[in-house]
């Protein structure tokens, strides 16, 4: 494994920025960087969806594809320049994006107000994006059904899944538009 700092891609200044934004320590960031470069087979400096799906934990997770999707529709990524216009979705993520997304999975620490990425609100947003397949900020029955199907596989009949999805939407849907908004989603998970 080469020294990543000498590669010029990960400078001390970048590490400090990332540290401050995500709450990871410099050591953790360097470890994530070697993970990132090992996934970046062609040394392009960014990862595609296929690269991420090569992560074993994601490859065997029935929700792996959805998790990867949430990586690429991350709110922070949306504000950067190199997004694909047609879907408002990135095709590749660079190292800071990669770390930002992983920061969502860090446990919530008490009294750590400065790291907002792993706040409860951010975690909920990330979970919401896993369900919101078309990115319109609403979860429709079909989207819920799709994710339920991935989670339970073939163990439950399609009929039962439909009834679970319908019941879930009914219970969450306060404004009766037959879809779950982010606010409605948060209220359900608070119970
Ligand atoms: Ca949707
Ligand atoms: Ca609704």
Short mmCIF file of C-alpha atoms and ligand atoms in Angstrom, two decimals:
data_model
loop_
_atom_site.label_atom_id
_atom_site.label_comp_id
_atom_site.label_asym_id
_atom_site.label_seq_id
_atom_site.Cartn_x
_atom_site.Cartn_y
_atom_site.Cartn_z
CA UNK A 1 0.00 0.00 0.00
CA UNK A 2 1.51 3.34 -1.04
CA UNK A 3 1.53 6.44 1.07
CA UNK A 4 -1.62 8.21 -0.01
CA UNK A 5 -0.30 11.63 0.94
CA UNK A 6 2.52 11.33 -1.56
CA UNK A 7 0.05 10.58 -4.34
CA UNK A 8 -1.11 14.19 -4.23
CA UNK A 9 -4.75 13.13 -4.12
CA UNK A 10 -5.19 13.33 -0.40
CA UNK A 11 -3.45 16.37 1.03
CA UNK A 12 -3.26 17.24 4.70
CA UNK A 13 -5.54 20.19 4.02
CA UNK A 14 -8.16 17.89 2.50
CA UNK A 15 -7.91 15.57 5.45
CA UNK A 16 -8.55 18.44 7.84
CA UNK A 17 -11.58 19.59 5.86
CA UNK A 18 -13.02 16.11 5.76
CA UNK A 19 -12.27 15.59 9.45
CA UNK A 20 -14.13 18.72 10.35
CA UNK A 21 -17.12 17.95 8.18
CA UNK A 22 -17.59 14.28 8.97
CA UNK A 23 -16.14 13.80 12.43
CA UNK A 24 -13.89 10.95 11.29
CA UNK A 25 -10.34 11.06 12.66
CA UNK A 26 -7.35 11.54 10.34
CA UNK A 27 -6.44 7.88 10.81
CA UNK A 28 -9.91 6.72 9.88
CA UNK A 29 -9.88 8.96 6.84
CA UNK A 30 -6.59 7.50 5.66
CA UNK A 31 -7.96 4.01 6.10
CA UNK A 32 -11.07 4.95 4.15
CA UNK A 33 -8.83 6.42 1.49
CA UNK A 34 -6.98 3.15 0.99
CA UNK A 35 -10.39 1.44 0.80
CA UNK A 36 -11.46 4.00 -1.78
CA UNK A 37 -8.34 3.55 -3.93
CA UNK A 38 -8.64 -0.23 -3.80
CA UNK A 39 -12.22 0.05 -5.09
CA UNK A 40 -11.11 2.52 -7.76
CA UNK A 41 -9.62 -0.14 -10.00
CA UNK A 42 -8.86 2.14 -12.92
CA UNK A 43 -7.38 4.91 -10.73
CA UNK A 44 -9.81 7.44 -12.05
CA UNK A 45 -10.15 9.23 -8.71
CA UNK A 46 -13.84 8.44 -8.49
CA UNK A 47 -16.16 5.47 -8.05
CA UNK A 48 -19.10 4.32 -10.13
CA UNK A 49 -22.10 2.33 -8.95
CA UNK A 50 -20.48 -0.89 -10.10
CA UNK A 51 -17.36 -0.10 -8.09
CA UNK A 52 -19.46 0.31 -4.94
CA UNK A 53 -21.37 -2.88 -5.58
CA UNK A 54 -18.04 -4.69 -5.42
CA UNK A 55 -17.91 -3.96 -1.67
CA UNK A 56 -18.67 -7.44 -0.26
CA UNK A 57 -21.02 -6.16 2.46
CA UNK A 58 -23.07 -4.36 -0.16
CA UNK A 59 -22.91 -7.15 -2.71
CA UNK A 60 -24.55 -9.65 -0.33
CA UNK A 61 -26.99 -7.16 1.22
CA UNK A 62 -30.40 -7.40 -0.45
CA UNK A 63 -30.60 -3.65 0.04
CA UNK A 64 -27.11 -3.09 -1.36
CA UNK A 65 -28.39 -1.66 -4.57
CA UNK A 66 -30.65 0.74 -2.66
CA UNK A 67 -27.81 1.81 -0.38
CA UNK A 68 -25.65 2.52 -3.42
CA UNK A 69 -28.53 4.49 -4.90
CA UNK A 70 -28.69 6.62 -1.78
CA UNK A 71 -24.95 7.29 -2.10
CA UNK A 72 -25.52 8.75 -5.53
CA UNK A 73 -28.51 10.86 -4.61
CA UNK A 74 -26.93 12.27 -1.48
CA UNK A 75 -28.02 15.85 -0.86
CA UNK A 76 -24.45 17.08 -0.70
CA UNK A 77 -23.59 15.45 -3.99
CA UNK A 78 -26.51 17.21 -5.62
CA UNK A 79 -25.03 20.59 -5.02
CA UNK A 80 -21.75 19.86 -6.80
CA UNK A 81 -21.13 20.44 -10.48
CA UNK A 82 -20.62 17.07 -12.06
CA UNK A 83 -24.11 15.66 -11.80
CA UNK A 84 -25.99 14.11 -14.64
CA UNK A 85 -28.65 16.59 -15.59
CA UNK A 86 -31.35 14.21 -16.67
CA UNK A 87 -31.98 12.58 -13.32
CA UNK A 88 -30.35 15.04 -10.98
CA UNK A 89 -28.17 12.13 -9.99
CA UNK A 90 -24.45 11.72 -9.99
CA UNK A 91 -22.78 9.04 -12.05
CA UNK A 92 -19.59 8.99 -10.03
CA UNK A 93 -18.56 9.97 -6.51
CA UNK A 94 -15.18 11.28 -5.42
CA UNK A 95 -13.42 10.63 -2.14
CA UNK A 96 -14.98 13.45 -0.06
CA UNK A 97 -18.44 12.30 -1.23
CA UNK A 98 -17.58 8.73 -0.29
CA UNK A 99 -16.57 9.74 3.25
CA UNK A 100 -19.60 12.00 3.65
CA UNK A 101 -21.95 9.16 2.84
CA UNK A 102 -20.16 6.80 5.22
CA UNK A 103 -20.42 9.48 7.91
CA UNK A 104 -24.18 8.85 7.95
CA UNK A 105 -23.49 5.42 9.42
CA UNK A 106 -21.39 6.68 12.31
CA UNK A 107 -23.17 6.24 15.62
CA UNK A 108 -24.77 9.36 17.01
CA UNK A 109 -22.65 10.76 19.81
CA UNK A 110 -24.03 12.93 22.54
CA UNK A 111 -22.74 16.49 22.63
CA UNK A 112 -21.24 16.41 19.16
CA UNK A 113 -23.22 19.21 17.63
CA UNK A 114 -20.57 20.16 15.13
CA UNK A 115 -20.85 16.96 13.10
CA UNK A 116 -24.18 17.23 11.44
CA UNK A 117 -23.87 14.39 8.96
CA UNK A 118 -24.66 11.69 11.47
CA UNK A 119 -27.44 13.58 13.17
CA UNK A 120 -30.76 11.84 13.50
CA UNK A 121 -32.23 14.07 10.80
CA UNK A 122 -29.48 13.16 8.32
CA UNK A 123 -29.85 9.46 9.06
CA UNK A 124 -33.58 9.70 8.45
CA UNK A 125 -32.97 11.51 5.16
CA UNK A 126 -30.58 8.82 4.08
CA UNK A 127 -33.10 6.09 4.93
CA UNK A 128 -35.83 8.01 3.13
CA UNK A 129 -33.73 8.19 -0.04
CA UNK A 130 -33.33 4.42 0.03
CA UNK A 131 -37.07 4.11 -0.47
CA UNK A 132 -37.59 7.06 -2.77
CA UNK A 133 -36.54 5.37 -6.00
CA UNK A 134 -37.43 8.17 -8.41
CA UNK A 135 -36.20 10.96 -6.15
CA UNK A 136 -39.45 12.97 -6.10
CA UNK A 137 -39.37 13.24 -2.28
CA UNK A 138 -42.44 11.03 -1.87
CA UNK A 139 -42.64 7.32 -1.24
CA UNK A 140 -45.33 5.72 -3.37
CA UNK A 141 -46.83 2.29 -2.85
CA UNK A 142 -44.76 0.79 -5.67
CA UNK A 143 -41.55 2.12 -4.18
CA UNK A 144 -42.38 0.77 -0.75
CA UNK A 145 -43.33 -2.54 -2.29
CA UNK A 146 -40.05 -2.73 -4.17
CA UNK A 147 -37.96 -2.23 -1.03
CA UNK A 148 -40.14 -4.58 1.06
CA UNK A 149 -39.63 -7.17 -1.61
CA UNK A 150 -35.86 -6.76 -1.43
CA UNK A 151 -35.93 -7.06 2.35
CA UNK A 152 -38.07 -10.14 2.77
CA UNK A 153 -37.26 -11.84 -0.50
CA UNK A 154 -39.56 -14.69 -1.41
CA UNK A 155 -40.61 -15.46 2.15
CA UNK A 156 -43.85 -13.54 1.96
CA UNK A 157 -46.37 -13.69 -0.86
CA UNK A 158 -46.81 -10.72 -3.16
CA UNK A 159 -50.38 -10.40 -1.89
CA UNK A 160 -49.24 -10.07 1.70
CA UNK A 161 -46.58 -7.55 0.72
CA UNK A 162 -49.15 -5.42 -1.08
CA UNK A 163 -51.32 -5.43 1.99
CA UNK A 164 -48.37 -4.48 4.23
CA UNK A 165 -47.43 -1.64 1.86
CA UNK A 166 -51.01 -0.38 1.72
CA UNK A 167 -51.40 -0.50 5.46
CA UNK A 168 -48.09 1.26 6.03
CA UNK A 169 -49.03 4.08 3.68
CA UNK A 170 -52.48 4.38 5.20
CA UNK A 171 -51.03 4.71 8.68
CA UNK A 172 -48.34 7.21 7.70
CA UNK A 173 -50.28 9.29 5.21
CA UNK A 174 -51.56 12.32 7.07
CA UNK A 175 -52.42 14.53 4.10
CA UNK A 176 -54.11 11.67 2.22
CA UNK A 177 -52.18 11.96 -1.04
CA UNK A 178 -51.50 8.18 -0.91
CA UNK A 179 -47.77 8.81 -0.63
CA UNK A 180 -45.37 9.19 2.28
CA UNK A 181 -43.58 12.52 2.51
CA UNK A 182 -40.36 12.97 4.47
CA UNK A 183 -42.25 14.51 7.39
CA UNK A 184 -44.70 11.65 7.45
CA UNK A 185 -41.81 9.19 7.25
CA UNK A 186 -40.13 10.78 10.29
CA UNK A 187 -43.34 10.67 12.33
CA UNK A 188 -43.78 6.96 11.65
CA UNK A 189 -40.24 6.18 12.72
CA UNK A 190 -40.62 8.19 15.90
CA UNK A 191 -43.21 5.73 17.16
CA1 LIG B 1 -40.77 8.63 -5.09
CA1 LIG B 2 -48.84 11.89 2.30
#
